[in-house]
mmCIF file of C-alpha atoms in Angstrom:
data_model
loop_
_atom_site.group_PDB
_atom_site.id
_atom_site.type_symbol
_atom_site.label_atom_id
_atom_site.label_comp_id
_atom_site.label_asym_id
_atom_site.label_seq_id
_atom_site.Cartn_x
_atom_site.Cartn_y
_atom_site.Cartn_z
ATOM 1 C CA MET P 282 46.197 -28.057 -25.545
ATOM 2 C CA ALA P 283 49.308 -27.270 -23.517
ATOM 3 C CA ALA P 284 49.574 -23.557 -23.326
ATOM 4 C CA THR P 285 45.927 -24.185 -22.216
ATOM 5 C CA LEU P 286 46.743 -26.582 -19.297
ATOM 6 C CA CYS P 287 49.126 -23.917 -18.027
ATOM 7 C CA LEU P 288 47.079 -20.869 -18.215
ATOM 8 C CA THR P 289 44.186 -23.062 -16.639
ATOM 9 C CA ALA P 290 46.512 -24.201 -14.003
ATOM 10 C CA LEU P 291 47.536 -20.190 -12.883
ATOM 11 C CA LEU P 292 44.086 -19.231 -13.171
ATOM 12 C CA GLY P 293 43.451 -22.086 -10.698
ATOM 13 C CA PHE P 294 46.237 -21.099 -8.698
ATOM 14 C CA LEU P 295 44.932 -17.461 -8.355
ATOM 15 C CA PHE P 296 40.852 -17.642 -8.525
ATOM 16 C CA GLY P 297 40.349 -21.192 -7.652
ATOM 17 C CA GLY P 298 36.917 -22.001 -6.036
ATOM 18 C CA CYS P 299 35.070 -18.996 -7.206
ATOM 19 C CA ARG P 300 32.764 -19.824 -9.761
ATOM 20 C CA LYS P 301 29.235 -18.239 -10.607
ATOM 21 C CA LYS P 302 26.762 -20.083 -12.042
ATOM 22 C CA ALA P 303 25.237 -19.854 -15.047
ATOM 23 C CA ASP P 304 22.417 -18.562 -14.008
ATOM 24 C CA ASP P 305 22.860 -16.265 -11.327
ATOM 25 C CA ASP P 306 21.792 -12.832 -12.059
ATOM 26 C CA PRO P 307 23.143 -11.757 -14.846
ATOM 27 C CA GLY P 308 22.780 -7.586 -13.781
ATOM 28 C CA GLU P 309 25.036 -8.894 -10.753
ATOM 29 C CA VAL P 310 28.545 -6.573 -10.724
ATOM 30 C CA PRO P 311 31.374 -10.026 -10.869
ATOM 31 C CA VAL P 312 33.504 -9.713 -7.752
ATOM 32 C CA GLU P 313 37.260 -9.988 -7.912
ATOM 33 C CA GLY P 314 38.169 -13.466 -9.020
ATOM 34 C CA GLY P 315 34.734 -14.973 -9.781
ATOM 35 C CA HIS P 316 34.120 -15.875 -12.240
ATOM 36 C CA THR P 317 30.859 -16.134 -15.455
ATOM 37 C CA THR P 318 30.126 -18.170 -17.705
ATOM 38 C CA HIS P 319 27.453 -18.726 -20.135
ATOM 39 C CA VAL P 320 26.815 -20.913 -23.003
ATOM 40 C CA ASP P 321 24.549 -20.119 -25.842
ATOM 41 C CA PRO P 322 23.384 -24.246 -26.578
ATOM 42 C CA ASP P 323 22.507 -23.062 -29.683
ATOM 43 C CA ALA P 324 25.641 -21.835 -31.565
ATOM 44 C CA PRO P 325 27.161 -24.665 -33.267
ATOM 45 C CA LYS P 326 29.854 -26.271 -32.951
ATOM 46 C CA ASP P 327 30.984 -26.810 -36.207
ATOM 47 C CA ILE P 328 31.666 -24.169 -39.166
ATOM 48 C CA GLN P 329 30.979 -25.843 -42.746
ATOM 49 C CA SER P 330 32.245 -22.431 -44.652
ATOM 50 C CA SER P 331 35.512 -21.383 -45.417
ATOM 51 C CA ASP P 332 35.119 -18.208 -47.079
ATOM 52 C CA LEU P 333 35.720 -15.736 -43.971
ATOM 53 C CA VAL P 334 33.851 -11.676 -44.963
ATOM 54 C CA GLU P 335 34.574 -10.752 -41.453
ATOM 55 C CA PHE P 336 37.137 -11.164 -38.436
ATOM 56 C CA TYR P 337 37.725 -9.825 -35.141
ATOM 57 C CA ALA P 338 40.432 -10.552 -32.659
ATOM 58 C CA SER P 339 41.081 -8.664 -29.866
ATOM 59 C CA LEU P 340 44.703 -10.190 -27.936
ATOM 60 C CA TYR P 341 47.769 -10.074 -25.937
ATOM 61 C CA LEU P 342 50.452 -11.893 -26.683
ATOM 62 C CA GLU P 343 54.012 -12.495 -24.279
ATOM 63 C CA ASN P 344 56.300 -13.831 -27.178
ATOM 64 C CA ARG P 345 54.919 -11.246 -29.714
ATOM 65 C CA CYS P 346 55.231 -7.936 -30.061
ATOM 66 C CA ARG P 347 55.080 -4.888 -32.327
ATOM 67 C CA GLY P 348 57.495 -2.356 -31.708
ATOM 68 C CA ASP P 349 59.596 -1.623 -28.847
ATOM 69 C CA GLU P 350 58.173 -4.037 -26.645
ATOM 70 C CA GLU P 351 53.949 -3.495 -27.629
ATOM 71 C CA ARG P 352 51.909 -7.231 -27.293
ATOM 72 C CA GLU P 353 48.363 -5.721 -26.900
ATOM 73 C CA PHE P 354 46.679 -6.332 -30.799
ATOM 74 C CA GLU P 355 43.358 -5.515 -32.175
ATOM 75 C CA PHE P 356 42.874 -6.792 -35.364
ATOM 76 C CA VAL P 357 39.598 -6.566 -37.270
ATOM 77 C CA ILE P 358 38.169 -7.383 -40.864
ATOM 78 C CA SER P 359 34.722 -5.306 -41.860
ATOM 79 C CA PRO P 360 33.471 -3.910 -45.076
ATOM 80 C CA ASP P 361 33.944 -0.497 -45.921
ATOM 81 C CA GLU P 362 30.961 1.907 -46.774
ATOM 82 C CA ASN P 363 31.015 -0.070 -50.543
ATOM 83 C CA GLY P 364 30.801 -3.441 -48.746
ATOM 84 C CA LYS P 365 34.275 -4.031 -49.691
ATOM 85 C CA PRO P 366 36.473 -6.245 -46.721
ATOM 86 C CA VAL P 367 39.129 -3.809 -44.986
ATOM 87 C CA ALA P 368 41.964 -5.398 -42.878
ATOM 88 C CA SER P 369 43.349 -3.122 -40.231
ATOM 89 C CA GLU P 370 45.119 -3.207 -37.003
ATOM 90 C CA THR P 371 43.041 -0.949 -35.320
ATOM 91 C CA ILE P 372 45.888 0.467 -32.099
ATOM 92 C CA THR P 373 48.361 1.654 -34.503
ATOM 93 C CA GLY P 374 45.604 2.188 -37.412
ATOM 94 C CA ILE P 375 47.397 0.572 -40.035
ATOM 95 C CA ARG P 376 44.277 -0.753 -42.748
ATOM 96 C CA CYS P 377 44.145 -2.043 -46.256
ATOM 97 C CA PRO P 378 41.269 -3.265 -48.474
ATOM 98 C CA ALA P 379 41.648 -7.275 -47.209
ATOM 99 C CA ASP P 380 41.997 -10.296 -49.960
ATOM 100 C CA ARG P 381 41.288 -13.962 -50.292
ATOM 101 C CA ALA P 382 45.028 -14.749 -49.249
ATOM 102 C CA LEU P 383 44.034 -13.296 -45.586
ATOM 103 C CA THR P 384 41.085 -14.434 -44.823
ATOM 104 C CA ASP P 385 41.601 -18.326 -46.685
ATOM 105 C CA ALA P 386 45.068 -17.843 -43.800
ATOM 106 C CA LEU P 387 42.646 -16.776 -41.254
ATOM 107 C CA ALA P 388 39.930 -19.254 -41.788
ATOM 108 C CA GLY P 389 42.777 -22.010 -41.760
ATOM 109 C CA ILE P 390 43.971 -21.063 -38.346
ATOM 110 C CA ILE P 391 39.904 -21.287 -37.005
ATOM 111 C CA ALA P 392 39.958 -24.342 -38.416
ATOM 112 C CA ALA P 393 43.310 -25.811 -37.276
ATOM 113 C CA HIS P 394 42.866 -24.747 -34.013
ATOM 114 C CA GLY P 395 39.022 -25.750 -33.408
ATOM 115 C CA LEU P 396 38.159 -22.872 -32.600
ATOM 116 C CA ALA P 397 34.654 -23.344 -33.713
ATOM 117 C CA ALA P 398 34.012 -25.712 -30.633
ATOM 118 C CA GLN P 399 33.983 -22.302 -28.362
ATOM 119 C CA ASN P 400 31.236 -20.838 -30.421
ATOM 120 C CA GLY P 401 28.602 -19.139 -28.292
ATOM 121 C CA LEU P 402 30.593 -19.277 -24.936
ATOM 122 C CA TYR P 403 31.633 -16.361 -22.511
ATOM 123 C CA ASP P 404 33.673 -17.431 -20.010
ATOM 124 C CA VAL P 405 35.412 -15.222 -18.322
ATOM 125 C CA THR P 406 37.479 -13.886 -14.762
ATOM 126 C CA ALA P 407 37.086 -10.757 -13.366
ATOM 127 C CA GLY P 408 40.075 -8.665 -12.280
ATOM 128 C CA LEU P 409 42.854 -10.049 -13.867
ATOM 129 C CA PRO P 410 46.523 -9.311 -14.573
ATOM 130 C CA PRO P 411 45.491 -7.232 -18.460
ATOM 131 C CA GLU P 412 47.043 -10.110 -20.397
ATOM 132 C CA TYR P 413 44.685 -12.385 -19.077
ATOM 133 C CA GLN P 414 41.827 -10.191 -19.245
ATOM 134 C CA ALA P 415 38.595 -11.587 -21.318
ATOM 135 C CA HIS P 416 39.365 -10.519 -24.972
ATOM 136 C CA PRO P 417 36.310 -11.126 -27.268
ATOM 137 C CA PHE P 418 36.979 -12.889 -30.548
ATOM 138 C CA ARG P 419 34.202 -12.995 -33.617
ATOM 139 C CA ALA P 420 34.016 -15.343 -37.033
ATOM 140 C CA VAL P 421 31.423 -14.179 -39.551
ATOM 141 C CA TYR P 422 31.668 -15.780 -42.718
ATOM 142 C CA ALA P 423 29.785 -15.760 -46.366
ATOM 143 C CA SER P 424 27.600 -18.377 -45.430
ATOM 144 C CA GLY P 425 26.155 -16.687 -42.419
ATOM 145 C CA GLU P 426 27.331 -18.687 -40.449
ATOM 146 C CA THR P 427 29.019 -17.534 -37.625
ATOM 147 C CA LEU P 428 31.276 -17.792 -34.213
ATOM 148 C CA THR P 429 32.168 -16.124 -31.377
ATOM 149 C CA PHE P 430 33.175 -16.286 -27.934
ATOM 150 C CA THR P 431 34.722 -14.211 -25.243
ATOM 151 C CA VAL P 432 37.583 -16.208 -22.839
ATOM 152 C CA ASN P 433 40.576 -14.882 -20.468
ATOM 153 C CA ASN P 434 43.278 -14.161 -23.030
ATOM 154 C CA ASP P 435 45.688 -16.774 -22.838
ATOM 155 C CA PRO P 436 48.817 -14.354 -24.010
ATOM 156 C CA THR P 437 51.004 -17.970 -25.475
ATOM 157 C CA ALA P 438 48.391 -19.512 -27.164
ATOM 158 C CA ALA P 439 49.155 -21.108 -30.467
ATOM 159 C CA TRP P 440 46.407 -19.975 -32.657
ATOM 160 C CA ALA P 441 46.432 -16.103 -31.501
ATOM 161 C CA GLU P 442 50.777 -16.149 -32.071
ATOM 162 C CA GLU P 443 49.640 -17.487 -35.725
ATOM 163 C CA VAL P 444 47.009 -14.980 -36.451
ATOM 164 C CA TYR P 445 50.010 -12.427 -35.329
ATOM 165 C CA ASP P 446 52.272 -13.729 -37.775
ATOM 166 C CA THR P 447 49.452 -13.510 -41.110
ATOM 167 C CA PHE P 448 48.521 -10.362 -40.639
ATOM 168 C CA ALA P 449 51.785 -9.228 -39.572
ATOM 169 C CA ALA P 450 53.530 -10.587 -43.083
ATOM 170 C CA TRP P 451 50.861 -9.612 -44.770
ATOM 171 C CA PHE P 452 50.206 -6.298 -44.151
ATOM 172 C CA SER P 453 54.281 -6.203 -44.090
ATOM 173 C CA GLY P 454 53.659 -7.733 -48.057
ATOM 174 C CA HIS P 455 52.035 -4.574 -48.412
ATOM 175 C CA GLY P 456 53.546 -1.961 -47.459
ATOM 176 C CA THR P 457 53.692 -1.656 -43.914
ATOM 177 C CA ASP P 458 56.019 -2.693 -41.249
ATOM 178 C CA ALA P 459 53.942 -1.737 -38.348
ATOM 179 C CA LEU P 460 53.073 -5.025 -36.899
ATOM 180 C CA GLU P 461 56.923 -6.182 -36.914
ATOM 181 C CA PRO P 462 59.344 -5.778 -33.213
ATOM 182 C CA ALA P 463 62.222 -3.357 -33.993
ATOM 183 C CA LEU P 464 65.501 -4.546 -34.512
ATOM 184 C CA ASP P 465 69.108 -4.054 -33.976
ATOM 185 C CA GLU P 466 69.683 -1.280 -36.444
ATOM 186 C CA THR P 467 73.234 -1.035 -35.164
ATOM 187 C CA PRO P 468 75.979 -2.979 -36.863
ATOM 188 C CA VAL P 469 77.498 -6.615 -36.090
ATOM 189 C CA VAL P 470 81.432 -5.959 -33.970
ATOM 190 C CA SER P 471 81.461 -9.980 -32.948
ATOM 191 C CA PHE P 472 80.940 -12.970 -35.036
ATOM 192 C CA ARG P 473 81.691 -16.416 -34.691
ATOM 193 C CA LEU P 474 79.912 -19.178 -37.061
ATOM 194 C CA ASP P 475 80.604 -23.367 -35.989
ATOM 195 C CA PHE P 476 79.167 -26.093 -38.724
ATOM 196 C CA THR P 477 79.621 -28.932 -38.473
ATOM 197 C CA ASP P 478 78.294 -31.064 -41.456
ATOM 198 C CA GLY P 479 78.749 -34.930 -41.895
ATOM 199 C CA SER P 480 82.271 -35.712 -41.903
ATOM 200 C CA LYS P 481 83.461 -31.672 -42.227
ATOM 201 C CA THR P 482 83.819 -29.062 -39.630
ATOM 202 C CA VAL P 483 84.126 -25.371 -40.375
ATOM 203 C CA SER P 484 84.648 -22.578 -38.332
ATOM 204 C CA TYR P 485 85.229 -18.686 -38.636
ATOM 205 C CA GLY P 486 85.768 -15.856 -37.067
ATOM 206 C CA GLY P 487 88.114 -13.638 -34.977
ATOM 207 C CA VAL P 488 91.029 -15.607 -33.285
ATOM 208 C CA ASN P 489 94.359 -13.948 -31.916
ATOM 209 C CA VAL P 490 97.597 -15.331 -32.810
ATOM 210 C CA ASP P 491 101.592 -15.132 -32.546
ATOM 211 C CA GLU P 492 103.682 -12.629 -33.591
ATOM 212 C CA ASP P 493 104.924 -14.791 -35.797
ATOM 213 C CA ASP P 494 101.274 -15.660 -37.241
ATOM 214 C CA ALA P 495 100.282 -11.879 -37.548
ATOM 215 C CA ILE P 496 99.835 -10.351 -41.048
ATOM 216 C CA ASP P 497 101.788 -6.674 -41.300
ATOM 217 C CA GLY P 498 102.135 -6.477 -37.561
ATOM 218 C CA GLU P 499 98.305 -7.490 -36.862
ATOM 219 C CA THR P 500 98.231 -10.458 -34.231
ATOM 220 C CA TYR P 501 93.771 -10.443 -34.227
ATOM 221 C CA LEU P 502 92.954 -12.254 -37.687
ATOM 222 C CA LEU P 503 90.256 -13.403 -39.368
ATOM 223 C CA GLU P 504 90.388 -17.795 -39.729
ATOM 224 C CA ARG P 505 89.050 -19.748 -41.310
ATOM 225 C CA GLU P 506 89.127 -23.951 -39.797
ATOM 226 C CA ILE P 507 88.514 -27.021 -41.861
ATOM 227 C CA TYR P 508 88.568 -30.199 -40.353
ATOM 228 C CA LYS P 509 87.649 -32.872 -42.290
ATOM 229 C CA THR P 510 87.346 -36.649 -40.769
ATOM 230 C CA GLY P 511 87.849 -40.205 -42.186
ATOM 231 C CA PHE P 512 90.311 -41.351 -44.333
ATOM 232 C CA PHE P 513 90.775 -38.687 -46.737
ATOM 233 C CA GLY P 514 89.951 -36.350 -43.856
ATOM 234 C CA ARG P 515 92.516 -33.023 -44.212
ATOM 235 C CA ASP P 516 92.526 -30.122 -42.042
ATOM 236 C CA SER P 517 93.115 -26.621 -43.060
ATOM 237 C CA ARG P 518 93.706 -23.830 -41.233
ATOM 238 C CA LYS P 519 93.691 -20.169 -42.833
ATOM 239 C CA PHE P 520 94.646 -16.009 -41.836
ATOM 240 C CA ARG P 521 93.782 -13.324 -43.490
ATOM 241 C CA LEU P 522 93.148 -9.141 -42.442
ATOM 242 C CA PHE P 523 89.720 -8.525 -41.837
ATOM 243 C CA PRO P 524 87.822 -6.797 -44.961
ATOM 244 C CA ASP P 525 87.243 -3.430 -44.185
ATOM 245 C CA ASP P 526 83.381 -4.131 -45.202
ATOM 246 C CA TYR P 527 83.515 -7.725 -43.209
ATOM 247 C CA TYR P 528 81.091 -6.718 -40.364
ATOM 248 C CA ASP P 529 79.303 -4.628 -42.889
ATOM 249 C CA ARG P 530 78.505 -6.933 -45.242
ATOM 250 C CA LEU P 531 77.815 -10.047 -42.517
ATOM 251 C CA THR P 532 75.162 -7.504 -40.758
ATOM 252 C CA ALA P 533 73.589 -6.958 -44.580
ATOM 253 C CA ILE P 534 73.181 -10.855 -45.045
ATOM 254 C CA ILE P 535 72.021 -11.768 -40.735
ATOM 255 C CA ALA P 536 69.564 -9.232 -41.551
ATOM 256 C CA ALA P 537 68.551 -9.913 -44.789
ATOM 257 C CA SER P 538 67.791 -13.767 -43.285
ATOM 258 C CA GLY P 539 65.233 -13.209 -40.945
ATOM 259 C CA LEU P 540 67.513 -14.420 -37.634
ATOM 260 C CA GLU P 541 66.516 -11.724 -34.990
ATOM 261 C CA LYS P 542 63.272 -12.257 -35.578
ATOM 262 C CA LYS P 543 63.185 -15.871 -35.639
ATOM 263 C CA PHE P 544 65.275 -15.701 -31.682
ATOM 264 C CA LEU P 545 63.377 -13.485 -30.645
ATOM 265 C CA PHE P 546 60.105 -14.915 -31.266
ATOM 266 C CA SER P 547 61.422 -18.879 -30.276
ATOM 267 C CA TYR P 548 62.180 -18.738 -26.201
ATOM 268 C CA TYR P 549 58.756 -20.309 -25.516
ATOM 269 C CA ASP P 550 58.051 -24.049 -25.201
ATOM 270 C CA ARG P 551 54.799 -24.681 -25.172
ATOM 271 C CA ASP P 552 54.676 -28.206 -24.818
ATOM 272 C CA ALA P 553 57.171 -27.745 -21.380
ATOM 273 C CA CYS P 554 54.964 -24.048 -21.192
ATOM 274 C CA ASP P 555 58.493 -22.443 -20.531
ATOM 275 C CA TYR P 556 60.804 -20.498 -21.671
ATOM 276 C CA GLY P 557 63.792 -23.726 -22.307
ATOM 277 C CA ASN P 558 63.430 -23.580 -26.578
ATOM 278 C CA HIS P 559 66.550 -22.252 -27.376
ATOM 279 C CA ASP P 560 68.294 -24.498 -24.129
ATOM 280 C CA ALA P 561 66.436 -26.990 -26.315
ATOM 281 C CA GLY P 562 67.834 -26.609 -29.779
ATOM 282 C CA TYR P 563 64.504 -24.293 -31.237
ATOM 283 C CA TYR P 564 65.116 -20.796 -32.194
ATOM 284 C CA GLY P 565 61.845 -21.170 -35.503
ATOM 285 C CA TRP P 566 63.815 -22.010 -37.728
ATOM 286 C CA GLY P 567 62.146 -25.491 -38.735
ATOM 287 C CA ASP P 568 58.995 -26.859 -38.639
ATOM 288 C CA LYS P 569 59.610 -29.202 -35.121
ATOM 289 C CA SER P 570 59.188 -28.458 -31.653
ATOM 290 C CA THR P 571 60.137 -29.798 -27.930
ATOM 291 C CA ALA P 572 56.216 -32.272 -28.412
ATOM 292 C CA ASP P 573 57.868 -34.098 -31.754
ATOM 293 C CA GLY P 574 60.731 -35.669 -29.485
ATOM 294 C CA GLU P 575 62.947 -35.052 -32.047
ATOM 295 C CA GLU P 576 67.275 -36.684 -31.171
ATOM 296 C CA ASP P 577 69.928 -35.051 -32.006
ATOM 297 C CA ALA P 578 72.010 -35.232 -34.694
ATOM 298 C CA GLU P 579 75.327 -36.999 -34.650
ATOM 299 C CA ASP P 580 77.022 -35.373 -37.802
ATOM 300 C CA LEU P 581 75.105 -31.380 -37.430
ATOM 301 C CA TRP P 582 76.104 -29.076 -35.410
ATOM 302 C CA LEU P 583 75.706 -25.362 -35.841
ATOM 303 C CA ALA P 584 77.047 -22.746 -32.813
ATOM 304 C CA LEU P 585 76.563 -19.296 -34.146
ATOM 305 C CA ASN P 586 77.289 -16.510 -32.475
ATOM 306 C CA VAL P 587 77.153 -12.519 -33.504
ATOM 307 C CA GLU P 588 77.032 -9.012 -31.168
ATOM 308 C CA TYR P 589 75.540 -6.199 -32.166
ATOM 309 C CA GLU P 590 77.663 -2.591 -31.130
ATOM 310 C CA SER P 591 74.685 -1.437 -28.780
ATOM 311 C CA GLY P 592 75.482 -4.586 -26.523
ATOM 312 C CA ASN P 593 72.672 -7.277 -28.250
ATOM 313 C CA TRP P 594 73.382 -10.672 -28.929
ATOM 314 C CA ILE P 595 72.276 -13.715 -30.468
ATOM 315 C CA SER P 596 73.896 -17.409 -29.822
ATOM 316 C CA ILE P 597 72.823 -20.642 -31.226
ATOM 317 C CA ASP P 598 73.572 -23.902 -30.074
ATOM 318 C CA THR P 599 71.803 -26.823 -31.601
ATOM 319 C CA GLN P 600 72.065 -30.010 -33.619
ATOM 320 C CA LYS P 601 68.427 -30.588 -33.788
ATOM 321 C CA PRO P 602 67.893 -31.435 -38.018
ATOM 322 C CA SER P 603 64.373 -29.835 -38.051
ATOM 323 C CA GLU P 604 66.425 -26.729 -37.409
ATOM 324 C CA ILE P 605 70.002 -26.860 -39.194
ATOM 325 C CA GLU P 606 67.587 -27.919 -42.077
ATOM 326 C CA ALA P 607 65.498 -25.066 -42.506
ATOM 327 C CA MET P 608 69.066 -22.509 -41.900
ATOM 328 C CA ARG P 609 70.449 -24.395 -44.690
ATOM 329 C CA PRO P 610 70.167 -21.378 -47.585
ATOM 330 C CA PHE P 611 70.927 -18.705 -45.081
ATOM 331 C CA LEU P 612 74.417 -20.294 -43.613
ATOM 332 C CA LYS P 613 75.108 -21.150 -47.393
ATOM 333 C CA GLU P 614 75.076 -16.776 -47.766
ATOM 334 C CA LEU P 615 76.796 -16.776 -45.395
ATOM 335 C CA MET P 616 80.054 -19.741 -46.055
ATOM 336 C CA LYS P 617 79.756 -18.355 -49.705
ATOM 337 C CA TYR P 618 80.873 -14.675 -48.856
ATOM 338 C CA LEU P 619 82.931 -15.992 -45.566
ATOM 339 C CA ASP P 620 84.652 -19.077 -48.469
ATOM 340 C CA SER P 621 85.131 -16.167 -50.534
ATOM 341 C CA LEU P 622 88.054 -14.462 -48.683
ATOM 342 C CA PHE P 623 90.015 -17.078 -48.513
#
């Protein structure tokens, strides 16, 4: 709803007052900025079936991409010559026989976001920038029920991002990553982790030390520092030389976690209609957002900084319990390796 209001506000600002009535001549070509609305009064606003057999969605997504910043997608499920459903993304040309896992997931998105409420709607503004131009949607069910609408594209729509996420994950599971963003393939060259969990804070990273603490003449060393509060607290600080494969191991662990993709896809704060999600402590891991009013934890804090050889970086700073709890398996894997070095 917040994203819809953001889009509505923008379109109203750009094209306010230019509405074309539904009973105007349908053959008339809309002027730039003109608004055309048609509604099929017989189109049902409630779909009973969940057995999806055909699907079409043309999308432009501001916060999802494939390859190097390609943001247009055309997702299709249609029957082949034998009547069997085939899933495809027509811009990349990938296709694969569809299954119930995919169709059920898409039917769930349609139901969860109430898309049937737009059935039979044609609501289009002429002359919009490409990312807002009208995109059609169609879903056909085994029951014969059909859902169709054509409206101005909302490049930040939650349902549209979920459609992308579903197709991207499904195609990846079927052997093609054509819908995935181009991730950094250069090695990690700088890393620091600070993690407070209850009464214990652990820090890992490179540090410059005095000559008295040098090891084999090296003054830039790998450090692990542990700080504990409470009556039985005991601090610990250790140094060692960097292992030859240190950054290779970190690169592999980070890549396997999906950290970079989550970071790239989580800037947008749908509730605030801005790109302050990271500033608010959300990085795409947990199941909460700024709309939930989640408080920062007093005894949980994560700061993670990663830099790649390319100059790209990932910086996470959060006290949101939902984010940190979702990251625990990844943090456990990281800390297992780092602790093994000391």
